[in-house]
Coordinates of C-alpha atoms in Angstrom, one line a residue:
M1197 CA 0.0 -0.1 -0.1
S1198 CA 2.9 2.3 0.5
S1199 CA 4.1 1.9 -3.0
M1200 CA 0.6 2.9 -4.4
N1201 CA -0.2 6.5 -5.7
Q1202 CA -2.0 8.9 -3.6
V1203 CA -4.8 10.7 -5.3
D1204 CA -6.1 13.8 -3.8
I1205 CA -9.5 15.4 -4.6
V1206 CA -8.7 19.2 -5.3
A1207 CA -12.0 19.9 -7.3
S1208 CA -15.2 18.6 -7.9
F1209 CA -18.5 19.5 -10.3
Q1210 CA -22.0 18.1 -10.9
T1211 CA -22.8 17.3 -14.8
S1212 CA -26.3 16.5 -16.0
Y1213 CA -24.9 13.4 -18.2
F1214 CA -23.0 10.3 -17.6
I1215 CA -19.3 10.6 -18.2
S1216 CA -18.4 7.4 -20.1
G1217 CA -14.7 8.1 -20.6
I1218 CA -12.1 10.7 -20.1
A1219 CA -8.8 11.5 -21.5
P1220 CA -6.3 14.2 -21.4
F1221 CA -6.4 17.1 -24.2
G1222 CA -3.6 19.2 -23.9
D1223 CA -3.9 21.3 -20.6
S1224 CA -7.6 20.2 -20.4
L1225 CA -9.7 17.3 -20.5
V1226 CA -12.0 15.5 -23.1
V1227 CA -14.9 13.3 -21.6
L1228 CA -17.2 10.8 -23.5
A1229 CA -20.5 11.9 -22.1
Y1230 CA -23.6 9.8 -22.1
I1231 CA -26.8 12.1 -22.0
P1232 CA -30.0 10.2 -21.0
W1233 CA -33.3 11.2 -22.9
K1234 CA -36.7 10.5 -22.2
K1235 CA -38.0 7.1 -23.5
T1236 CA -39.8 8.5 -26.7
E1237 CA -36.2 10.1 -27.8
R1238 CA -33.2 8.5 -29.0
R1239 CA -30.3 8.3 -26.7
T1240 CA -26.9 9.8 -27.8
S1241 CA -23.3 9.6 -26.8
V1242 CA -21.3 13.0 -27.3
V1243 CA -17.8 13.9 -27.2
L1244 CA -17.5 17.0 -25.1
F1245 CA -14.5 19.2 -25.0
L1246 CA -14.0 20.8 -21.9
H1247 CA -12.8 24.2 -22.5
A1248 CA -13.5 26.1 -25.8
S1249 CA -10.3 26.2 -27.3
Y1250 CA -6.8 24.7 -26.9
A1251 CA -4.4 26.8 -25.0
G1252 CA -1.5 26.2 -27.4
G1253 CA -3.3 27.4 -30.5
Q1254 CA -5.0 25.2 -33.2
W1255 CA -3.8 22.0 -33.9
A1256 CA -1.6 21.5 -37.3
A1257 CA -2.9 19.1 -39.9
G1258 CA -2.0 15.8 -38.9
D1259 CA -0.8 16.5 -35.5
E1260 CA -4.3 17.0 -33.9
P1261 CA -5.0 14.3 -31.2
L1262 CA -7.4 11.5 -32.2
Y1263 CA -9.8 9.7 -30.0
Y1264 CA -11.0 6.2 -30.4
I1265 CA -14.4 5.3 -29.3
V1266 CA -15.0 1.7 -29.3
S1267 CA -18.3 -0.3 -29.1
P1268 CA -19.4 -3.6 -29.8
K1269 CA -20.4 -2.7 -33.4
D1270 CA -18.6 0.7 -34.4
V1271 CA -15.3 2.3 -33.9
V1272 CA -15.6 6.2 -34.0
I1273 CA -12.7 8.5 -34.4
A1274 CA -13.3 11.9 -32.9
K1275 CA -10.9 14.9 -33.4
P1276 CA -10.7 18.6 -32.7
R1277 CA -13.2 20.7 -34.8
D1278 CA -11.3 22.9 -37.4
T1279 CA -12.7 25.9 -39.3
E1280 CA -13.9 24.0 -42.2
D1281 CA -15.8 22.0 -39.9
H1282 CA -17.4 24.9 -38.3
I1283 CA -18.2 26.5 -41.9
S1284 CA -19.9 23.1 -42.7
W1285 CA -21.7 23.0 -39.9
L1286 CA -23.2 26.7 -40.4
L1287 CA -24.0 25.7 -43.9
Q1288 CA -26.0 22.6 -42.7
H1289 CA -27.8 24.7 -40.4
G1290 CA -28.7 27.4 -42.8
W1291 CA -26.6 30.2 -41.5
H1292 CA -25.2 30.9 -44.8
E1293 CA -24.2 34.6 -43.9
K1294 CA -22.2 33.4 -41.1
A1295 CA -20.4 30.9 -43.1
L1296 CA -19.5 33.5 -45.8
A1297 CA -18.4 35.7 -43.2
A1298 CA -16.0 33.1 -41.6
V1299 CA -14.8 32.5 -45.2
E1300 CA -14.2 36.1 -46.0
A1301 CA -12.4 36.3 -42.6
G1302 CA -9.6 34.0 -44.0
Q1303 CA -10.6 31.2 -41.6
G1304 CA -10.2 28.1 -43.9
R1305 CA -9.0 27.7 -47.7
S1306 CA -9.7 30.4 -50.2
E1307 CA -11.5 28.0 -52.4
L1308 CA -14.2 27.6 -50.0
I1309 CA -15.6 30.9 -50.9
D1310 CA -16.7 29.2 -54.2
E1311 CA -18.5 26.4 -52.5
V1312 CA -20.0 28.6 -49.8
G1313 CA -21.1 31.4 -52.5
S1314 CA -22.7 28.7 -54.6
R1315 CA -24.6 27.2 -51.8
Y1316 CA -25.7 30.6 -50.6
L1317 CA -26.9 31.8 -54.0
D1318 CA -28.8 28.3 -54.4
H1319 CA -30.5 28.9 -51.0
L1320 CA -31.7 32.5 -52.1
I1321 CA -32.9 31.2 -55.3
V1322 CA -34.9 28.5 -53.4
E1323 CA -36.4 31.1 -51.4
R1324 CA -37.1 33.3 -54.4
K1325 CA -35.0 36.2 -53.1
Y1326 CA -33.8 36.9 -56.7
A1327 CA -32.7 40.4 -56.2
E1328 CA -30.8 39.6 -53.3
A1329 CA -29.0 37.0 -54.9
A1330 CA -28.2 39.3 -57.9
S1331 CA -26.7 41.8 -55.7
L1332 CA -24.4 39.2 -54.1
C1333 CA -23.2 38.1 -57.3
P1334 CA -20.1 40.4 -57.7
K1335 CA -18.9 39.4 -54.1
L1336 CA -19.4 35.8 -54.4
L1337 CA -18.5 35.0 -58.0
R1338 CA -15.8 37.7 -58.3
G1339 CA -13.5 37.2 -61.4
S1340 CA -14.5 33.8 -62.5
A1341 CA -16.0 34.0 -65.8
A1342 CA -17.3 30.7 -65.9
A1343 CA -19.1 31.1 -62.9
W1344 CA -20.6 34.4 -64.0
E1345 CA -21.7 32.7 -67.3
R1346 CA -23.3 29.7 -65.4
W1347 CA -25.4 32.1 -63.3
V1348 CA -26.3 34.5 -66.4
F1349 CA -27.8 31.3 -68.0
H1350 CA -29.4 30.0 -64.8
F1351 CA -31.0 33.3 -63.9
A1352 CA -32.3 33.3 -67.7
H1353 CA -34.0 30.1 -67.1
L1354 CA -35.5 31.2 -64.1
R1355 CA -36.9 34.3 -66.3
Q1356 CA -35.1 36.8 -63.7
L1357 CA -32.2 37.8 -65.7
P1358 CA -33.3 41.6 -65.6
V1359 CA -32.5 41.7 -62.0
L1360 CA -28.9 40.3 -62.6
V1361 CA -27.9 42.4 -65.8
P1362 CA -27.1 45.7 -63.7
Y1363 CA -24.1 43.6 -62.0
I1364 CA -22.8 41.7 -65.0
P1365 CA -19.2 42.7 -65.5
T1366 CA -18.1 44.0 -68.9
E1367 CA -14.1 43.4 -68.1
N1368 CA -12.3 41.8 -65.5
P1369 CA -13.8 39.3 -66.2
R1370 CA -15.4 39.8 -69.8
L1371 CA -18.0 37.1 -70.6
R1372 CA -18.7 35.6 -73.9
D1373 CA -20.9 37.7 -76.4
T1374 CA -23.8 35.2 -76.0
A1375 CA -24.0 36.1 -72.2
Y1376 CA -24.4 39.7 -73.1
E1377 CA -26.8 39.0 -75.6
V1378 CA -29.0 36.7 -73.7
A1379 CA -29.1 39.7 -70.9
L1380 CA -30.1 42.3 -73.3
V1381 CA -32.7 40.3 -75.0
A1382 CA -34.3 39.6 -71.7
L1383 CA -34.8 43.3 -71.0
A1384 CA -35.9 44.2 -74.6
T1385 CA -38.9 41.5 -74.5
N1386 CA -40.2 43.1 -71.4
T1387 CA -41.3 46.8 -71.8
S1388 CA -41.2 47.3 -68.1
F1389 CA -37.4 47.2 -68.4
H1390 CA -36.8 49.2 -71.5
K1391 CA -35.5 52.1 -69.1
D1392 CA -32.8 49.7 -67.9
L1393 CA -32.0 48.4 -71.4
L1394 CA -31.4 52.1 -72.6
T1395 CA -29.1 52.6 -69.5
I1396 CA -27.3 49.4 -70.3
V1397 CA -27.0 50.1 -74.1
K1398 CA -25.7 53.4 -73.4
T1399 CA -23.0 52.3 -70.8
W1400 CA -21.7 48.9 -72.1
P1401 CA -19.1 48.8 -74.7
P1402 CA -20.7 48.0 -78.1
V1403 CA -17.6 45.7 -79.0
I1404 CA -18.8 43.0 -76.3
Y1405 CA -22.0 42.1 -78.0
S1406 CA -24.1 42.1 -81.4
S1407 CA -26.8 44.3 -81.5
L1408 CA -29.0 42.5 -84.1
P1409 CA -30.6 40.0 -81.8
V1410 CA -31.8 42.8 -79.5
I1411 CA -32.9 44.8 -82.4
S1412 CA -34.7 41.7 -83.6
A1413 CA -36.4 41.7 -80.1
I1414 CA -37.5 45.5 -80.1
E1415 CA -38.7 46.0 -83.6
P1416 CA -42.1 43.6 -83.5
Q1417 CA -43.1 45.4 -80.4
L1418 CA -43.1 48.9 -81.9
N1419 CA -44.4 47.7 -85.4
T1420 CA -47.5 45.8 -83.8
S1421 CA -48.4 48.7 -81.3
S1422 CA -51.6 50.4 -82.5
S1423 CA -50.7 53.6 -80.9
T1424 CA -47.0 53.8 -81.5
D1425 CA -47.4 56.6 -84.2
A1426 CA -49.4 58.9 -82.1
L1427 CA -47.5 58.1 -78.9
K1428 CA -44.3 58.6 -80.3
E1429 CA -45.2 62.2 -81.4
V1430 CA -46.8 63.2 -77.9
S1431 CA -44.3 65.9 -76.7
A1432 CA -43.6 66.4 -73.0
W1433 CA -45.8 69.4 -72.6
E1434 CA -48.8 67.3 -73.7
Y1435 CA -48.5 64.7 -70.8
Y1436 CA -50.7 66.5 -68.6
L1437 CA -53.4 66.0 -71.0
I1438 CA -53.3 62.3 -71.3
P1439 CA -54.7 59.5 -69.0
A1440 CA -52.1 58.1 -66.6
F1441 CA -52.6 54.7 -68.4
I1442 CA -51.9 56.3 -71.9
L1443 CA -49.2 58.1 -70.5
L1444 CA -47.7 55.0 -69.1
T1445 CA -47.6 53.2 -72.2
S1446 CA -46.2 56.2 -74.0
Y1447 CA -43.4 56.5 -71.9
K1448 CA -42.6 52.9 -72.2
V1449 CA -42.7 53.2 -76.1
L1450 CA -40.5 56.3 -76.0
L1451 CA -37.9 54.4 -74.0
S1452 CA -38.2 51.5 -76.6
C1453 CA -37.7 53.8 -79.6
Q1454 CA -34.6 55.6 -77.8
A1455 CA -33.0 52.3 -77.0
L1456 CA -33.8 51.3 -80.5
A1457 CA -32.3 54.1 -82.0
E1458 CA -28.9 53.7 -80.0
L1459 CA -29.0 50.1 -81.1
Y1460 CA -29.4 51.2 -84.7
V1461 CA -26.2 53.5 -84.3
I1462 CA -24.3 50.7 -82.9
D1463 CA -25.2 48.6 -85.7
G1464 CA -24.4 51.1 -88.3
Q1465 CA -28.1 51.7 -89.4
Y1466 CA -28.1 55.5 -89.4
E1467 CA -31.1 56.1 -91.5
K1468 CA -33.3 54.2 -89.3
A1469 CA -31.7 55.8 -86.3
F1470 CA -32.3 59.3 -88.0
G1471 CA -35.9 58.2 -88.6
L1472 CA -36.4 57.6 -84.6
Y1473 CA -34.5 60.4 -83.7
A1474 CA -36.7 62.6 -85.8
D1475 CA -40.0 60.9 -84.3
L1476 CA -38.4 61.5 -80.8
K1477 CA -37.5 65.3 -81.6
K1478 CA -34.1 64.8 -80.3
P1479 CA -32.5 68.3 -80.4
D1480 CA -29.0 67.4 -81.7
I1481 CA -30.5 65.4 -84.8
F1482 CA -29.0 68.3 -87.1
D1483 CA -25.3 67.5 -86.0
F1484 CA -26.3 63.6 -86.3
I1485 CA -27.4 64.5 -89.8
D1486 CA -24.1 66.3 -90.7
K1487 CA -21.9 63.9 -89.1
H1488 CA -23.5 60.6 -90.9
N1489 CA -24.5 62.6 -94.3
L1490 CA -28.1 61.8 -94.0
H1491 CA -29.2 64.6 -96.1
D1492 CA -31.0 61.9 -98.5
S1493 CA -33.3 61.1 -95.2
I1494 CA -34.8 64.3 -94.5
R1495 CA -37.4 64.2 -97.1
E1496 CA -39.7 62.3 -95.1
K1497 CA -39.1 64.0 -91.7
V1498 CA -39.9 67.7 -92.6
A1499 CA -42.5 68.8 -90.4
Q1500 CA -40.6 66.9 -87.2
L1501 CA -37.3 68.8 -88.3
M1502 CA -39.1 71.9 -88.3
M1503 CA -40.9 71.5 -84.7
I1504 CA -37.3 70.6 -83.4
D1505 CA -35.4 73.7 -84.7
C1506 CA -37.0 75.8 -87.7
K1507 CA -34.2 77.9 -87.9
R1508 CA -31.8 75.3 -88.5
A1509 CA -34.1 73.2 -90.6
I1510 CA -35.1 76.0 -93.2
P1511 CA -31.6 76.8 -94.2
L1512 CA -31.3 72.7 -94.6
F1513 CA -34.1 72.5 -96.9
I1514 CA -33.2 75.4 -98.9
Q1515 CA -29.5 74.4 -99.3
H1516 CA -30.6 70.8 -100.5
R1517 CA -33.6 71.8 -103.0
D1518 CA -31.9 69.1 -105.4
L1519 CA -32.7 66.5 -102.8
I1520 CA -36.1 67.8 -101.4
S1521 CA -38.1 70.3 -103.6
P1522 CA -40.2 73.2 -102.3
S1523 CA -43.5 71.4 -103.3
D1524 CA -42.4 68.4 -101.1
V1525 CA -41.6 70.5 -98.2
V1526 CA -45.2 72.5 -98.7
S1527 CA -46.9 69.2 -99.1
Q1528 CA -45.5 67.7 -96.0
F1529 CA -46.3 70.8 -94.0
I1530 CA -50.0 70.6 -95.2
A1531 CA -50.2 66.9 -94.1
A1532 CA -48.9 67.8 -90.5
K1533 CA -51.5 70.4 -90.1
N1534 CA -53.2 68.9 -87.1
K1535 CA -49.8 68.4 -85.3
C1536 CA -48.4 71.9 -85.6
D1537 CA -48.8 75.6 -86.6
Y1538 CA -48.0 74.5 -90.3
R1539 CA -49.1 78.1 -91.7
Y1540 CA -46.5 79.7 -89.6
F1541 CA -44.0 76.9 -90.7
L1542 CA -45.2 77.6 -94.5
H1543 CA -44.4 81.5 -93.9
Q1544 CA -41.1 81.0 -92.7
Y1545 CA -39.8 78.5 -95.4
L1546 CA -41.5 80.6 -98.2
H1547 CA -40.2 83.9 -97.1
S1548 CA -36.6 82.5 -96.6
L1549 CA -36.9 80.6 -100.0
F1550 CA -38.0 83.9 -101.8
E1551 CA -35.3 85.7 -100.2
S1552 CA -32.7 83.0 -101.6
N1553 CA -34.2 82.8 -104.8
P1554 CA -37.4 84.8 -105.9
H1555 CA -38.2 82.1 -108.4
A1556 CA -37.8 79.1 -106.6
G1557 CA -41.1 78.9 -105.0
R1558 CA -43.1 80.7 -107.7
D1559 CA -45.9 78.1 -107.5
F1560 CA -46.7 79.3 -103.9
H1561 CA -46.6 83.0 -104.3
D1562 CA -50.6 83.0 -104.2
M1563 CA -50.3 81.3 -100.8
Q1564 CA -47.4 83.6 -99.7
V1565 CA -49.8 86.8 -100.2
E1566 CA -52.2 85.5 -97.4
L1567 CA -49.2 84.3 -95.3
Y1568 CA -47.7 87.7 -95.5
A1569 CA -50.9 89.4 -94.7
D1570 CA -51.1 87.3 -91.4
Y1571 CA -47.6 87.0 -90.0
D1572 CA -45.6 89.7 -91.6
P1573 CA -47.8 92.5 -93.4
K1574 CA -45.1 95.1 -93.6
M1575 CA -43.4 92.5 -96.2
L1576 CA -46.6 92.2 -98.2
L1577 CA -45.9 95.4 -100.4
P1578 CA -42.3 94.5 -101.1
F1579 CA -43.4 91.1 -102.1
L1580 CA -46.0 92.4 -104.4
R1581 CA -43.4 94.7 -106.0
S1582 CA -40.8 92.1 -106.6
S1583 CA -43.0 89.0 -107.3
Q1584 CA -44.0 88.4 -110.9
H1585 CA -45.6 84.8 -110.3
Y1586 CA -48.6 85.6 -108.2
T1587 CA -52.1 84.9 -109.8
L1588 CA -53.9 88.5 -110.3
E1589 CA -57.2 87.3 -109.5
K1590 CA -55.9 85.7 -106.1
A1591 CA -54.2 89.1 -105.2
I1592 CA -57.2 90.9 -106.1
E1593 CA -59.5 88.8 -104.0
F1594 CA -57.1 89.2 -101.1
V1595 CA -56.8 92.9 -101.1
S1596 CA -60.6 93.2 -101.6
M1597 CA -60.9 91.3 -98.2
Q1598 CA -58.4 93.8 -96.5
H1599 CA -60.2 97.2 -97.2
D1600 CA -56.7 98.7 -97.7
D1601 CA -56.6 101.8 -99.9
E1602 CA -52.7 101.6 -99.7
L1603 CA -53.0 97.9 -101.2
W1604 CA -55.3 98.7 -103.7
E1605 CA -52.9 101.7 -105.1
E1606 CA -50.0 99.3 -104.9
L1607 CA -51.9 96.8 -106.8
I1608 CA -53.0 99.1 -109.5
K1609 CA -49.6 100.5 -110.0
Q1610 CA -48.3 96.9 -110.5
C1611 CA -50.9 96.2 -113.2
L1612 CA -50.9 99.6 -115.2
N1613 CA -48.0 98.7 -117.8
K1614 CA -49.5 94.9 -118.4
P1615 CA -52.5 95.2 -120.5
E1616 CA -53.9 91.8 -119.6
M1617 CA -53.6 92.6 -115.8
V1618 CA -55.4 95.9 -116.5
G1619 CA -58.3 94.0 -117.9
V1620 CA -58.3 91.8 -115.0
L1621 CA -58.2 94.4 -112.8
L1622 CA -61.3 96.3 -114.3
E1623 CA -63.4 93.0 -113.9
H1624 CA -62.9 92.9 -110.4
T1625 CA -63.4 96.8 -109.3
V1626 CA -67.3 96.6 -109.1
G1627 CA -68.0 96.9 -105.4
N1628 CA -64.2 97.7 -104.4
L1629 CA -63.2 100.9 -106.6
D1630 CA -64.6 103.2 -109.1
P1631 CA -63.9 101.9 -112.7
L1632 CA -63.5 105.3 -114.0
Y1633 CA -60.5 105.7 -111.5
I1634 CA -58.5 103.1 -113.1
V1635 CA -59.6 104.2 -116.5
N1636 CA -58.4 107.5 -116.1
M1637 CA -54.9 106.2 -114.8
V1638 CA -54.6 103.8 -117.9
P1639 CA -51.8 105.2 -120.3
N1640 CA -53.3 106.3 -123.4
G1641 CA -52.6 103.9 -126.3
L1642 CA -52.5 100.8 -124.1
E1643 CA -54.2 97.9 -125.9
I1644 CA -56.3 96.0 -123.5
P1645 CA -57.4 92.7 -124.6
R1646 CA -61.3 92.3 -124.9
L1647 CA -61.7 95.5 -123.4
R1648 CA -65.4 95.9 -124.9
D1649 CA -66.7 93.0 -123.4
R1650 CA -65.1 93.6 -120.2
L1651 CA -66.6 97.1 -120.2
V1652 CA -70.0 95.6 -121.0
K1653 CA -69.6 93.4 -118.0
I1654 CA -68.4 96.1 -115.6
I1655 CA -71.8 98.0 -116.7
T1656 CA -73.7 95.2 -116.3
D1657 CA -72.3 94.4 -112.9
Y1658 CA -72.7 98.1 -111.9
R1659 CA -76.4 98.1 -112.7
T1660 CA -76.9 94.9 -110.9
E1661 CA -75.2 96.1 -107.6
T1662 CA -77.2 99.5 -108.1
S1663 CA -80.3 97.6 -108.1
L1664 CA -79.5 95.4 -105.3
R1665 CA -78.4 98.4 -103.0
H1666 CA -81.7 100.1 -103.9
G1667 CA -83.8 97.0 -103.0
C1668 CA -81.9 96.9 -99.7
N1669 CA -82.4 100.4 -98.9
D1670 CA -86.0 100.0 -99.4
I1671 CA -86.2 97.0 -97.4
L1672 CA -84.3 98.8 -94.8
K1673 CA -86.6 101.8 -94.8
A1674 CA -89.9 99.6 -94.5
D1675 CA -88.2 97.7 -91.4
C1676 CA -87.7 100.9 -90.0
V1677 CA -91.1 102.6 -90.4
N1678 CA -92.3 99.0 -89.2
L1679 CA -90.3 99.1 -86.1
L1680 CA -91.3 102.8 -85.4
I1681 CA -94.8 102.0 -85.7
K1682 CA -94.5 99.1 -83.2
Y1683 CA -92.5 101.2 -80.7
Y1684 CA -95.3 103.7 -80.9
K1685 CA -97.9 101.5 -80.4
E1686 CA -96.0 99.8 -77.5
A1687 CA -95.2 103.6 -75.9
R1688 CA -98.9 104.3 -75.8
R1689 CA -99.9 101.2 -73.6
A1690 CA -100.2 101.8 -69.7
I1691 CA -98.6 99.9 -67.0
Y1692 CA -101.0 98.5 -64.4
L1693 CA -100.0 98.9 -60.9
S1694 CA -101.7 96.9 -58.2
N1695 CA -101.3 95.3 -54.8
E1696 CA -101.2 91.6 -54.0
E1697 CA -104.8 91.6 -53.0
D1698 CA -106.1 93.4 -56.0
E1699 CA -103.9 91.2 -58.3
S1700 CA -105.4 87.7 -56.8
R1701 CA -109.0 89.2 -57.2
T1702 CA -108.3 90.3 -60.7
K1703 CA -106.9 86.8 -61.5
R1704 CA -110.1 85.0 -60.1
D1705 CA -112.3 87.1 -62.1
N1706 CA -110.5 86.8 -65.1
K1707 CA -109.0 83.7 -65.3
N1708 CA -109.8 83.0 -68.9
K1709 CA -108.7 86.3 -70.3
Q1710 CA -105.5 86.2 -68.1
S1711 CA -104.3 83.1 -70.2
Q1712 CA -104.5 85.5 -73.4
L1713 CA -102.6 88.1 -71.9
T1714 CA -99.7 86.1 -70.4
E1715 CA -97.3 86.3 -73.1
R1716 CA -97.5 90.2 -73.5
S1717 CA -97.6 90.5 -69.7
M1718 CA -94.3 88.5 -69.5
S1719 CA -92.7 90.8 -72.1
I1720 CA -93.7 93.9 -69.9
R1721 CA -92.3 92.1 -66.8
N1722 CA -89.2 91.6 -68.4
M1723 CA -88.6 95.2 -69.2
E1724 CA -87.0 97.4 -66.6
V1725 CA -89.5 99.9 -66.0
K1726 CA -88.7 102.6 -63.6
P1727 CA -91.9 105.0 -63.4
K1728 CA -91.0 108.5 -63.1
I1729 CA -93.7 108.9 -60.3
R1730 CA -93.1 110.0 -56.5
S1731 CA -95.2 109.3 -53.4
G1732 CA -96.8 112.9 -53.9
T1733 CA -97.7 112.2 -57.5
R1734 CA -101.1 113.1 -58.1
C1735 CA -104.1 111.5 -60.7
C1736 CA -104.3 113.4 -63.8
M1737 CA -108.1 113.6 -63.3
C1738 CA -109.2 114.2 -59.8
F1739 CA -105.9 115.4 -58.6
D1740 CA -105.8 113.5 -55.6
P1741 CA -102.5 112.1 -54.3
F1742 CA -102.2 108.6 -54.8
S1743 CA -101.5 107.9 -51.4
I1744 CA -104.7 108.8 -49.8
Q1745 CA -106.7 106.4 -52.1
D1746 CA -106.1 102.6 -51.7
V1747 CA -106.8 101.9 -55.5
S1748 CA -105.0 100.5 -58.4
I1749 CA -103.0 102.8 -60.8
Y1750 CA -102.5 102.9 -64.4
I1751 CA -99.1 104.8 -65.4
F1752 CA -98.4 105.5 -69.0
F1753 CA -94.8 105.9 -70.7
C1754 CA -95.4 109.4 -71.0
C1755 CA -95.3 109.6 -67.1
H1756 CA -99.1 110.4 -66.9
A1757 CA -101.0 108.2 -64.0
Y1758 CA -104.4 107.9 -63.1
H1759 CA -106.6 106.1 -60.3
E1760 CA -108.5 103.0 -61.8
T1761 CA -111.7 104.3 -60.8
C1762 CA -111.2 107.9 -62.5
L1763 CA -110.1 106.2 -65.7
M1764 CA -113.2 103.9 -65.9
D1765 CA -115.4 106.7 -65.2
S1766 CA -113.8 108.6 -68.0
I1767 CA -114.2 105.7 -70.4
D1768 CA -117.8 105.3 -69.4
S1769 CA -118.6 108.7 -69.9
I1770 CA -116.9 108.6 -73.2
S1771 CA -118.6 105.4 -74.1
S1772 CA -122.2 106.9 -73.2
K1773 CA -121.6 109.4 -76.0
K1774 CA -121.1 106.9 -78.6
K1775 CA -122.7 103.7 -79.7
P1776 CA -122.9 101.2 -77.1
A1777 CA -120.1 98.6 -77.5
A1778 CA -120.5 94.9 -76.8
S1779 CA -117.5 94.6 -74.4
S1780 CA -117.5 95.6 -70.9
N1781 CA -115.5 98.4 -69.0
Q1782 CA -113.0 95.9 -68.2
D1783 CA -112.8 94.5 -71.6
D1784 CA -111.8 98.1 -72.7
L1785 CA -108.9 98.0 -70.3
S1786 CA -107.7 94.5 -71.5
I1787 CA -104.9 96.2 -73.5
L1788 CA -103.5 97.4 -70.4
Y1789 CA -100.7 95.2 -68.9
P1790 CA -100.7 94.6 -65.1
I1791 CA -97.7 93.9 -63.2
R1792 CA -97.2 93.3 -59.4
I1793 CA -95.0 95.9 -57.5
N1794 CA -93.7 94.3 -54.3

């Protein structure tokens, strides 16, 4: 017994499990614990490491201690858990963010980030968190072109590629052309992403993809839209007039057109790009025309170019008259009359054309007469003096409407040395000028074609006009006489004034007669009658003031007023001297119109 080692208990502690084995673990101990469970639960044996870490630091690979747990059926090897085990355990329990943080902290092999990233992305895809997964791709996929391409096609298969497109790298790494084209087509096929498409087209280098697949995806959408033409031409200031759903559609179409135009430029299809830029009213379109020599293409976009900048468009049209004739320009202005102030454009263009070449727009000089009168009257006389191509009849018709003596004088001066024009002028003077005035101004010896026939026509027209004037004067005189008679008769009639009680009694007694007088009574009621009588006014028969007798009063427009009783007595006395009439006294007063004075 003396040779046996002595054991002293220096410390003790209680455990909630049974210790089935114990072994040294550096400065600590490792125990094999048996944790009792309820009968319905599975019993488990666990190797517990007392203390969280080894005092000497982590074990080197191959140097960590191994522990063998032997049972009748199995032999289990236990060893300390390393960082990779920890990361695997986090992934198994769905803690992908912590696993990613552990890898990024440098704990474990660098190759683990690909595995952790892939499993993290798979987890987010299963959870349908596509936007979050796309935002993590730059950090998880880093510079691996193969990984990027794999996930690009995976997102495309899931129809979620638009959320990944903004994160796709264009260099370091650079992917295959197909990956970029698939991404752009995914944006092009959905109008909701056309704003992103326009941004991507402007930012991605054109050399990394082919624009043809994207163009093919957009063109059918614009061609099949029934309202595209109208919506493309809606300018910004008109948006507040448009319902919200149409405005949204218009905005999407405009984005589509802008993106398509950029793609046309990338693909070298400058004519098509110019057509869209003109519809979109792009301000720098004139620089685009000069840069790519697109003067042949302006023939179909005259009105649009004028609406963008008429000061730059007009010199362009005049300079290239060999490509687009004045008649083409004018016809396109007229065709766009519902979209712009086409007459103002016509004036600006034809005026500039006339200044550059007085004969270039001779077919439209008749039109210019009216345009100058509307937009620049001070230039009308110089134009009439300079031009020899306007139709005289059209100029005369216009001057007749203006009632301007100065214009007539100028027009006569222009015609005096031209026999045919003098003849035409004579034909149109009736109703405007005295033909003798023109005849006296004609130089002696000037031979005027068909002068006799024209003089006969002038005399005939003059007689006709004189007859019409006399007839009109006779009608006017008759109308004046009839109106004066009507006014006189109306002025003779009196106005019947009564209180409400008298009015009600009169209506009850004369209900049938009242219906016949309704129309005439209403006409009198609508007149603003202001009798010139005051409280002290007296009856013109009895000379009593109206205020001392409670009877109805008749007032004439001549301002004479009578008591009803006095007026009735006067009528009776007059009637008794004449042949008795069939009507009663009240009937004799039926021509008087009663109104109520409150």
